[in-house]
CSV table of C-alpha atoms and ligand atoms in Angstrom, one decimal:
chain,number,residue,atom,x,y,z
A,96,MET,CA,272.3,113.8,65.9
A,97,GLY,CA,268.7,113.0,66.6
A,98,TYR,CA,266.7,113.5,69.6
A,99,PHE,CA,267.2,109.8,70.8
A,100,GLN,CA,270.8,109.9,70.6
A,101,VAL,CA,271.0,113.4,72.4
A,102,PHE,CA,268.9,111.5,75.2
A,103,LEU,CA,271.3,108.8,75.3
A,104,LEU,CA,274.3,111.2,75.3
A,105,LEU,CA,272.6,113.0,78.4
A,106,ALA,CA,272.0,109.8,80.2
A,107,LEU,CA,275.7,108.5,79.9
A,108,ILE,CA,277.4,111.8,81.1
A,109,PRO,CA,278.7,111.4,84.5
A,110,GLY,CA,277.6,113.9,87.1
A,111,SER,CA,275.2,115.2,84.8
A,112,THR,CA,273.3,117.9,86.7
A,113,GLY,CA,274.8,121.1,88.0
A,114,LEU,CA,275.8,124.4,86.4
A,115,ASP,CA,279.2,125.1,88.0
A,116,ASN,CA,280.1,128.5,87.1
A,117,GLY,CA,280.2,130.1,90.4
A,118,LEU,CA,278.4,133.2,88.8
A,119,LEU,CA,275.6,135.7,89.9
A,120,ARG,CA,276.0,135.4,93.6
A,121,THR,CA,274.0,138.6,93.6
A,122,PRO,CA,271.2,139.3,91.0
A,123,PRO,CA,272.7,140.4,87.6
A,124,MET,CA,272.6,144.0,86.6
A,125,GLY,CA,273.0,145.9,83.5
A,126,TRP,CA,271.1,146.6,80.1
A,127,MET,CA,269.2,144.7,77.8
A,128,ALA,CA,267.7,145.8,74.5
A,129,TRP,CA,264.4,143.9,74.4
A,130,GLU,CA,261.6,146.0,76.0
A,131,ARG,CA,262.8,149.4,74.7
A,132,PHE,CA,264.3,148.6,71.1
A,133,ARG,CA,262.5,145.3,70.3
A,134,CYS,CA,263.0,143.9,66.7
A,135,ASP,CA,263.8,147.2,65.2
A,136,ILE,CA,266.2,146.0,62.3
A,137,ASP,CA,265.7,148.7,59.7
A,138,CYS,CA,269.1,150.7,60.3
A,139,ARG,CA,268.5,152.5,57.2
A,140,LYS,CA,265.2,154.4,58.5
A,141,ASP,CA,266.3,154.2,62.0
A,142,PRO,CA,270.0,154.0,62.4
A,143,THR,CA,270.1,155.2,65.9
A,144,ASN,CA,267.7,152.9,67.2
A,145,CYS,CA,268.1,149.6,65.3
A,146,ILE,CA,269.4,146.6,66.6
A,147,SER,CA,273.0,146.9,65.5
A,148,GLU,CA,276.6,146.9,67.0
A,149,LYS,CA,276.2,150.9,67.2
A,150,LEU,CA,273.5,150.5,69.7
A,151,PHE,CA,275.4,148.1,71.9
A,152,ARG,CA,278.6,150.1,71.7
A,153,ASP,CA,276.5,153.2,72.5
A,154,MET,CA,275.2,151.7,75.6
A,155,ALA,CA,278.3,150.2,76.7
A,156,ASP,CA,279.8,153.8,76.4
A,157,ARG,CA,277.0,155.2,78.5
A,158,LEU,CA,277.3,152.5,81.3
A,159,SER,CA,281.0,153.2,81.7
A,160,GLU,CA,281.0,156.8,81.4
A,161,ASP,CA,277.8,157.9,83.2
A,162,GLY,CA,278.5,156.2,86.7
A,163,TRP,CA,276.7,152.8,85.8
A,164,ARG,CA,279.3,150.3,86.0
A,165,GLU,CA,280.7,151.7,89.3
A,166,LEU,CA,277.4,150.9,90.6
A,167,GLY,CA,277.3,147.3,89.4
A,168,TYR,CA,275.4,147.8,86.2
A,169,GLU,CA,277.9,145.6,84.1
A,170,TYR,CA,276.1,143.3,81.4
A,171,VAL,CA,275.4,144.8,78.1
A,172,MET,CA,272.9,142.4,76.6
A,173,ILE,CA,271.7,141.5,73.1
A,174,ASP,CA,268.3,140.0,72.6
A,175,ASP,CA,266.4,138.6,69.6
A,176,CYS,CA,267.1,139.9,66.2
A,177,TRP,CA,270.9,140.0,66.1
A,178,MET,CA,271.2,137.1,63.7
A,179,SER,CA,271.5,136.5,60.0
A,180,MET,CA,268.7,134.6,58.9
A,181,GLN,CA,271.0,131.7,57.9
A,182,ARG,CA,273.6,129.8,60.0
A,183,GLY,CA,277.1,129.7,58.1
A,184,SER,CA,278.4,127.2,56.0
A,185,ASP,CA,280.3,125.7,59.2
A,186,GLY,CA,276.5,125.4,60.8
A,187,ARG,CA,277.5,128.2,63.2
A,188,LEU,CA,275.0,131.2,64.1
A,189,GLN,CA,276.2,134.4,62.7
A,190,PRO,CA,275.2,137.9,63.2
A,191,ASP,CA,273.7,139.9,60.6
A,192,PRO,CA,276.4,141.1,58.4
A,193,ASP,CA,275.0,144.6,57.8
A,194,ARG,CA,274.1,145.3,61.1
A,195,PHE,CA,277.0,143.9,63.0
A,196,PRO,CA,279.8,144.3,60.5
A,197,GLY,CA,282.6,143.7,63.1
A,198,GLY,CA,281.2,140.5,64.5
A,199,ILE,CA,280.4,139.7,67.9
A,200,ALA,CA,283.8,138.7,69.0
A,201,ASN,CA,284.8,142.3,68.0
A,202,LEU,CA,281.9,143.9,70.1
A,203,ALA,CA,282.8,141.7,73.0
A,204,ARG,CA,286.3,143.2,72.9
A,205,TYR,CA,284.9,146.5,73.0
A,206,ILE,CA,282.5,145.9,75.9
A,207,HIS,CA,285.3,144.0,77.9
A,208,ASP,CA,287.6,147.0,77.3
A,209,ARG,CA,285.3,149.1,79.0
A,210,GLY,CA,285.1,146.7,82.1
A,211,LEU,CA,281.7,145.1,81.1
A,212,LYS,CA,280.6,141.9,80.1
A,213,LEU,CA,278.4,140.7,77.0
A,214,GLY,CA,275.2,139.0,77.0
A,215,ILE,CA,273.6,137.2,74.1
A,216,TYR,CA,270.2,135.7,73.1
A,217,ALA,CA,269.6,132.3,71.5
A,218,ASP,CA,266.4,130.3,71.6
A,219,MET,CA,265.9,126.5,72.4
A,220,GLY,CA,263.7,125.4,69.4
A,221,SER,CA,263.5,125.6,65.6
A,222,ALA,CA,263.3,129.6,65.5
A,223,THR,CA,263.7,132.5,68.0
A,224,CYS,CA,260.4,134.4,68.9
A,225,MET,CA,261.0,136.5,66.1
A,226,GLY,CA,261.6,134.0,63.6
A,227,PHE,CA,265.5,134.0,63.5
A,228,PRO,CA,267.7,130.5,63.4
A,229,GLY,CA,266.8,128.6,66.6
A,230,THR,CA,269.1,126.2,68.5
A,231,THR,CA,267.8,122.7,68.1
A,232,LEU,CA,269.0,119.9,70.1
A,233,ASP,CA,271.7,118.8,67.7
A,234,LYS,CA,273.1,122.5,67.7
A,235,VAL,CA,273.1,123.1,71.3
A,236,GLU,CA,276.7,122.2,71.9
A,237,LEU,CA,277.9,124.2,68.9
A,238,ASP,CA,276.1,127.3,69.7
A,239,ALA,CA,277.7,127.1,73.4
A,240,GLN,CA,281.1,126.8,71.8
A,241,THR,CA,280.4,129.6,69.4
A,242,PHE,CA,279.3,132.0,72.4
A,243,ALA,CA,282.5,130.9,74.3
A,244,SER,CA,284.6,131.4,71.4
A,245,TRP,CA,283.3,135.1,70.9
A,246,GLY,CA,283.8,136.0,74.6
A,247,VAL,CA,280.2,136.0,75.8
A,248,ASP,CA,279.5,136.3,79.3
A,249,TYR,CA,275.7,135.6,79.8
A,250,LEU,CA,273.2,133.7,77.7
A,251,LYS,CA,269.5,134.3,77.6
A,252,PHE,CA,268.0,131.1,76.3
A,253,ASP,CA,264.4,131.5,75.2
A,254,GLY,CA,261.9,128.8,74.3
A,255,CYS,CA,259.7,129.8,71.5
A,256,HIS,CA,259.3,127.0,68.8
A,257,SER,CA,260.0,123.9,71.0
A,258,ASN,CA,257.7,121.6,72.7
A,259,ALA,CA,258.1,120.4,76.5
A,260,ILE,CA,259.9,117.4,75.6
A,261,GLU,CA,262.7,119.2,73.5
A,262,GLN,CA,262.8,121.7,76.4
A,263,SER,CA,263.3,119.2,79.1
A,264,ILE,CA,266.3,118.0,77.3
A,265,GLY,CA,267.7,121.3,75.6
A,266,TYR,CA,267.7,123.5,78.8
A,267,PRO,CA,269.9,121.1,80.9
A,268,LEU,CA,272.0,120.1,77.9
A,269,MET,CA,272.9,123.9,77.3
A,270,SER,CA,273.6,124.0,80.9
A,271,LYS,CA,276.2,121.4,80.4
A,272,ALA,CA,277.1,122.6,77.2
A,273,LEU,CA,278.2,125.8,78.8
A,274,ASN,CA,280.1,124.3,81.5
A,275,TRP,CA,282.3,122.2,78.8
A,276,THR,CA,283.3,125.5,77.2
A,277,GLY,CA,285.4,126.2,80.4
A,278,ARG,CA,284.1,129.9,80.2
A,279,PRO,CA,282.0,131.2,82.9
A,280,ILE,CA,278.9,132.1,81.1
A,281,ALA,CA,275.6,133.3,83.2
A,282,TYR,CA,272.8,131.1,82.0
A,283,SER,CA,269.2,132.6,82.1
A,284,CYS,CA,266.5,130.0,81.2
A,285,SER,CA,263.1,131.0,79.9
A,286,LEU,CA,261.9,127.5,80.6
A,287,PRO,CA,259.6,128.0,83.4
A,288,ALA,CA,257.6,131.0,81.5
A,289,TYR,CA,256.7,128.2,79.0
A,290,LEU,CA,255.5,125.7,81.6
A,291,GLY,CA,253.0,128.2,83.4
A,292,GLY,CA,255.6,129.1,86.0
A,293,LEU,CA,254.3,127.2,88.7
A,294,PRO,CA,254.9,123.4,90.3
A,295,PRO,CA,254.1,120.9,89.7
A,296,ASN,CA,255.1,121.7,86.0
A,297,VAL,CA,257.9,123.5,87.1
A,298,ASN,CA,260.4,122.0,89.6
A,299,TYR,CA,262.5,125.0,91.1
A,300,SER,CA,265.0,123.1,93.0
A,301,TYR,CA,266.1,121.2,89.7
A,302,LEU,CA,266.2,124.5,87.9
A,303,GLY,CA,268.4,126.2,90.5
A,304,ASN,CA,270.8,123.5,90.0
A,305,ILE,CA,271.0,124.0,86.1
A,306,CYS,CA,270.2,127.8,85.7
A,307,ASN,CA,271.7,130.9,87.2
A,308,LEU,CA,268.1,132.7,86.6
A,309,TRP,CA,265.0,132.2,85.1
A,310,ARG,CA,262.1,133.9,83.6
A,311,ASN,CA,258.7,132.5,85.3
A,312,TYR,CA,256.1,134.7,83.7
A,313,ASP,CA,254.7,137.2,81.0
A,314,ASP,CA,257.0,139.8,79.2
A,315,ILE,CA,257.2,143.2,80.7
A,316,GLU,CA,255.7,146.1,78.7
A,317,ASP,CA,255.9,149.8,79.2
A,318,SER,CA,253.1,150.5,81.5
A,319,TRP,CA,252.0,150.4,85.1
A,320,ALA,CA,249.5,148.0,84.4
A,321,SER,CA,252.2,145.5,83.2
A,322,VAL,CA,254.4,146.2,86.2
A,323,LYS,CA,251.5,145.7,88.5
A,324,SER,CA,250.4,142.4,87.0
A,325,ILE,CA,253.9,141.0,87.2
A,326,LEU,CA,254.1,142.0,90.7
A,327,ASP,CA,250.9,140.7,91.7
A,328,TRP,CA,251.5,137.2,89.9
A,329,TYR,CA,254.9,136.8,91.8
A,330,SER,CA,253.5,137.9,95.1
A,331,THR,CA,250.3,135.6,94.9
A,332,ASN,CA,252.7,132.7,93.8
A,333,GLN,CA,255.4,133.8,96.5
A,334,ASP,CA,255.2,130.4,98.5
A,335,ASP,CA,256.3,128.6,95.4
A,336,LEU,CA,258.7,131.1,94.0
A,337,GLN,CA,260.4,133.1,96.9
A,338,PRO,CA,262.2,129.9,98.4
A,339,ALA,CA,263.7,128.9,94.9
A,340,ALA,CA,265.8,132.2,94.9
A,341,GLY,CA,269.3,132.6,96.4
A,342,PRO,CA,273.0,133.3,95.5
A,343,GLY,CA,273.4,131.7,92.0
A,344,HIS,CA,270.1,131.2,91.2
A,345,TRP,CA,267.3,133.8,90.8
A,346,ASN,CA,263.6,134.5,90.0
A,347,ASP,CA,263.5,137.0,86.8
A,348,PRO,CA,260.3,139.1,86.7
A,349,ASP,CA,261.9,140.8,83.6
A,350,MET,CA,263.4,144.2,82.8
A,351,LEU,CA,263.4,147.6,84.4
A,352,ILE,CA,261.3,149.9,82.2
A,353,ILE,CA,262.2,153.2,84.3
A,354,GLY,CA,263.1,156.0,82.1
A,355,ASN,CA,260.9,155.0,79.2
A,356,PHE,CA,257.4,156.5,78.7
A,357,GLY,CA,254.9,154.4,80.6
A,358,LEU,CA,255.5,155.2,84.2
A,359,SER,CA,255.3,158.3,86.3
A,360,LEU,CA,258.0,159.0,88.6
A,361,ASP,CA,256.2,157.5,91.7
A,362,GLN,CA,255.7,154.3,89.6
A,363,ALA,CA,259.4,154.3,88.6
A,364,GLN,CA,260.3,154.5,92.1
A,365,ALA,CA,257.7,151.8,93.0
A,366,GLN,CA,259.4,149.5,90.2
A,367,MET,CA,262.7,150.0,91.5
A,368,ALA,CA,261.8,149.3,95.3
A,369,LEU,CA,260.0,146.2,94.6
A,370,TRP,CA,262.4,144.7,92.2
A,371,ALA,CA,265.0,145.3,94.9
A,372,ILE,CA,262.6,143.7,97.4
A,373,MET,CA,262.3,140.7,95.2
A,374,ALA,CA,265.9,140.1,94.4
A,375,ALA,CA,265.3,140.5,90.9
A,376,PRO,CA,267.8,141.3,88.1
A,377,LEU,CA,268.3,145.0,87.6
A,378,VAL,CA,268.4,145.0,84.0
A,379,MET,CA,267.4,148.2,82.5
A,380,SER,CA,265.6,148.4,79.0
A,381,ASN,CA,265.8,152.0,78.3
A,382,ASP,CA,267.7,154.6,76.3
A,383,LEU,CA,270.7,155.6,78.5
A,384,ARG,CA,271.6,158.1,75.7
A,385,THR,CA,268.6,160.3,76.7
A,386,LEU,CA,267.5,159.2,79.9
A,387,SER,CA,266.2,162.1,82.2
A,388,ALA,CA,268.0,162.9,85.5
A,389,ASP,CA,264.9,161.9,87.5
A,390,ALA,CA,265.1,158.4,86.0
A,391,ARG,CA,268.6,158.3,86.6
A,392,ALA,CA,268.4,159.2,90.2
A,393,ILE,CA,266.1,156.4,90.8
A,394,LEU,CA,268.1,153.6,88.9
A,395,GLN,CA,271.3,154.8,90.6
A,396,ASN,CA,269.9,155.0,94.1
A,397,ARG,CA,272.6,153.3,96.1
A,398,VAL,CA,270.6,152.1,98.9
A,399,ALA,CA,267.9,150.5,96.4
A,400,ILE,CA,270.8,148.9,94.7
A,401,GLY,CA,272.4,147.9,98.1
A,402,ILE,CA,269.2,146.2,99.2
A,403,ASN,CA,268.9,144.4,96.0
A,404,GLN,CA,272.4,143.1,96.0
A,405,ASP,CA,272.2,142.1,99.7
A,406,PRO,CA,274.8,139.3,99.9
A,407,ARG,CA,272.3,136.9,101.9
A,408,GLY,CA,270.4,136.9,98.8
A,409,ILE,CA,266.9,136.1,100.3
A,410,GLN,CA,264.1,137.2,98.2
A,411,GLY,CA,261.4,139.4,99.9
A,412,ARG,CA,257.7,138.7,100.3
A,413,ARG,CA,254.4,140.7,100.3
A,414,LEU,CA,253.6,140.8,104.1
A,415,LEU,CA,250.2,142.6,103.9
A,416,GLN,CA,247.4,143.4,101.5
A,417,GLU,CA,245.3,146.1,103.4
A,418,LEU,CA,241.6,146.6,102.6
A,419,GLY,CA,242.7,150.2,101.7
A,420,HIS,CA,244.8,149.3,98.7
A,421,ILE,CA,247.9,149.6,100.7
A,422,GLU,CA,250.6,146.6,100.7
A,423,VAL,CA,253.6,146.0,102.6
A,424,TYR,CA,256.6,144.1,101.4
A,425,TRP,CA,259.6,142.9,103.5
A,426,ARG,CA,263.0,141.5,102.8
A,427,PRO,CA,265.5,140.4,105.6
A,428,LEU,CA,269.1,141.7,104.9
A,429,SER,CA,272.6,141.2,106.3
A,430,HIS,CA,273.5,142.8,109.4
A,431,SER,CA,270.2,142.4,111.2
A,432,ALA,CA,268.7,145.0,108.7
A,433,ASN,CA,265.5,144.7,106.9
A,434,ALA,CA,263.9,146.4,103.9
A,435,LEU,CA,260.3,147.4,103.9
A,436,VAL,CA,258.3,148.8,101.0
A,437,PHE,CA,254.7,150.5,101.6
A,438,LEU,CA,253.0,150.4,98.2
A,439,SER,CA,249.8,152.3,97.3
A,440,LEU,CA,247.7,151.0,94.7
A,441,ARG,CA,245.0,153.7,95.3
A,442,GLN,CA,244.1,156.1,92.7
A,443,ASP,CA,243.1,159.4,95.0
A,444,MET,CA,245.7,161.1,97.0
A,445,PRO,CA,248.7,160.6,99.3
A,446,TYR,CA,247.6,158.2,101.8
A,447,LEU,CA,248.5,158.3,105.4
A,448,TYR,CA,249.4,154.8,106.5
A,449,ARG,CA,249.8,153.8,110.1
A,450,ASN,CA,251.4,150.6,111.6
A,451,SER,CA,254.1,149.4,113.8
A,452,LEU,CA,257.1,147.4,113.3
A,453,ALA,CA,255.9,144.9,115.7
A,454,ASN,CA,252.8,144.3,113.6
A,455,LEU,CA,255.2,143.6,110.6
A,456,ASN,CA,257.0,140.9,112.8
A,457,PHE,CA,260.0,142.6,113.8
A,458,PRO,CA,261.6,141.6,117.1
A,459,ALA,CA,261.4,143.9,120.1
A,460,GLY,CA,263.9,146.6,120.1
A,461,SER,CA,265.0,150.0,118.9
A,462,PHE,CA,265.5,151.0,115.2
A,463,GLU,CA,266.3,153.6,112.8
A,464,ALA,CA,264.6,153.8,109.4
A,465,TYR,CA,266.3,155.4,106.4
A,466,ASP,CA,263.8,156.6,103.7
A,467,VAL,CA,265.6,155.3,100.5
A,468,PHE,CA,264.1,157.8,98.3
A,469,SER,CA,263.8,161.0,100.3
A,470,GLY,CA,267.2,160.4,102.3
A,471,LYS,CA,265.8,161.1,105.6
A,472,THR,CA,266.3,159.0,108.7
A,473,LEU,CA,263.7,158.4,111.4
A,474,SER,CA,265.4,157.8,114.8
A,475,GLY,CA,264.0,156.3,117.9
A,476,LEU,CA,261.4,154.2,116.3
A,477,THR,CA,260.8,151.0,118.9
A,478,ASP,CA,258.9,148.0,117.8
A,479,HIS,CA,255.7,149.4,119.3
A,480,THR,CA,256.0,152.9,117.9
A,481,ILE,CA,252.9,153.8,115.8
A,482,PHE,CA,254.6,155.2,112.7
A,483,THR,CA,252.8,157.0,109.7
A,484,VAL,CA,254.2,157.3,106.2
A,485,SER,CA,252.5,159.1,103.5
A,486,ILE,CA,252.3,157.2,100.2
A,487,ASN,CA,251.5,158.7,96.9
A,488,PRO,CA,249.0,157.0,94.6
A,489,SER,CA,250.8,154.2,92.8
A,490,GLY,CA,254.0,154.9,94.6
A,491,VAL,CA,256.0,153.7,97.3
A,492,VAL,CA,257.6,154.6,100.7
A,493,MET,CA,260.8,152.3,100.9
A,494,TRP,CA,262.6,151.8,104.3
A,495,TYR,CA,266.0,150.5,105.3
A,496,VAL,CA,265.6,149.6,108.7
A,497,TYR,CA,268.4,148.7,111.1
A,498,PRO,CA,268.9,148.3,114.8
A,499,GLN,CA,269.6,151.6,116.6
A,500,GLN,CA,273.2,150.6,117.7
A,501,GLY,CA,273.9,149.0,114.2
A,502,VAL,CA,275.8,150.3,111.3
A,503,PHE,CA,274.1,151.7,108.2
A,504,ARG,CA,276.0,150.0,105.5
A,505,TYR,CA,274.7,151.5,102.4
A,506,VAL,CA,275.3,155.0,102.2
B,148,GLA,C1,260.1,136.4,74.3
B,148,GLA,C2,261.0,136.8,75.5
B,148,GLA,C3,261.3,138.3,75.6
B,148,GLA,C4,262.2,138.7,74.4
B,148,GLA,C5,261.3,138.2,73.0
B,148,GLA,C6,262.3,138.2,71.9
B,148,GLA,O1,259.0,137.0,74.3
B,148,GLA,O2,260.2,136.4,76.7
B,148,GLA,O3,261.9,138.6,76.9
B,148,GLA,O4,263.3,137.9,74.5
B,148,GLA,O5,260.9,136.7,73.2
B,148,GLA,O6,261.6,137.9,70.6
């Protein structure tokens, strides 16, 4: 089928917008291969880390045996480089036979048997970013059916090697094709990242109708500089981005790199806190087999997770940028609670930061503040109390603030 016919087909489909899967009422949580394991396909030299069914089975074992699943980390997600270089004789995508000898349906069964879900990667275009077979417009429906027949639960649809016209047709077409399969498959669209991420090139209310989440910006890498640049881009553009998020449709600032090599513990807490504030997917890309106890404690922090997964689904915002390189972030939560993050971008010593809740737009009243990472509670705060927090360089203090008479719901 040529592009013109596909276009006509699209125009003729009744009720042709709307991803109708009821999924991701809160941001997805799980594990994804890319940032940590990239396109390592040499299983002879690197059998433990190469992109193979063993890697995903290992991660499913860890998620189900080390307490992750119970906390909500449920998706095990394959990224690029899983495919064979050729489609099968039936035109279908197929996994590399040496690295996935059991096939994807078998892997899905293994993952489902552990109470987890399987995510997969494809690319709207002539090839994936790493050069594996792409999903051209004529293959969109077939690929959606193939994924559904394997038992896939989530699709990351990248956009390398396609132009803006193909993308504008292909992303909504895949949304419909996933609907047509009848299998609920969460749909992650990389489209905005290929269009500069901002209006007028990106129409976020439209995107919210066809995708469950979307990558807006650059790929994360294993460094604090990368985390900071992503955070800064989302905050600088929060007036355009923040209203786009809500139950069933989320901005995706990319994976959590906590537990790898590039972040100090303070920086790791900062990523966790800020991703929770931003209602971002909590999708780790790390090695769960060798994770340190410190990294695990941060990623398994119940209150940070509870804040991220708050059912109101309101994305937080940067409230203040102080001249002294302290920033304050805020997210409103259910039960009249709020999350605050005090971030230090300083490079000297722990900084004693003073402020009041009134100055952070809180209403008059008495509050308690639970410090998410120290576990201490500060009682008897009124809106006018001047409080002081000590924030480490490139670290955060994160508070869950609730009315004095309220109930602390997260621990
Ligand atoms: C793009 C995406 C990444 C990853 C790679 C794989 O760069 O943004 O998240 O999927 O492709 O090649």
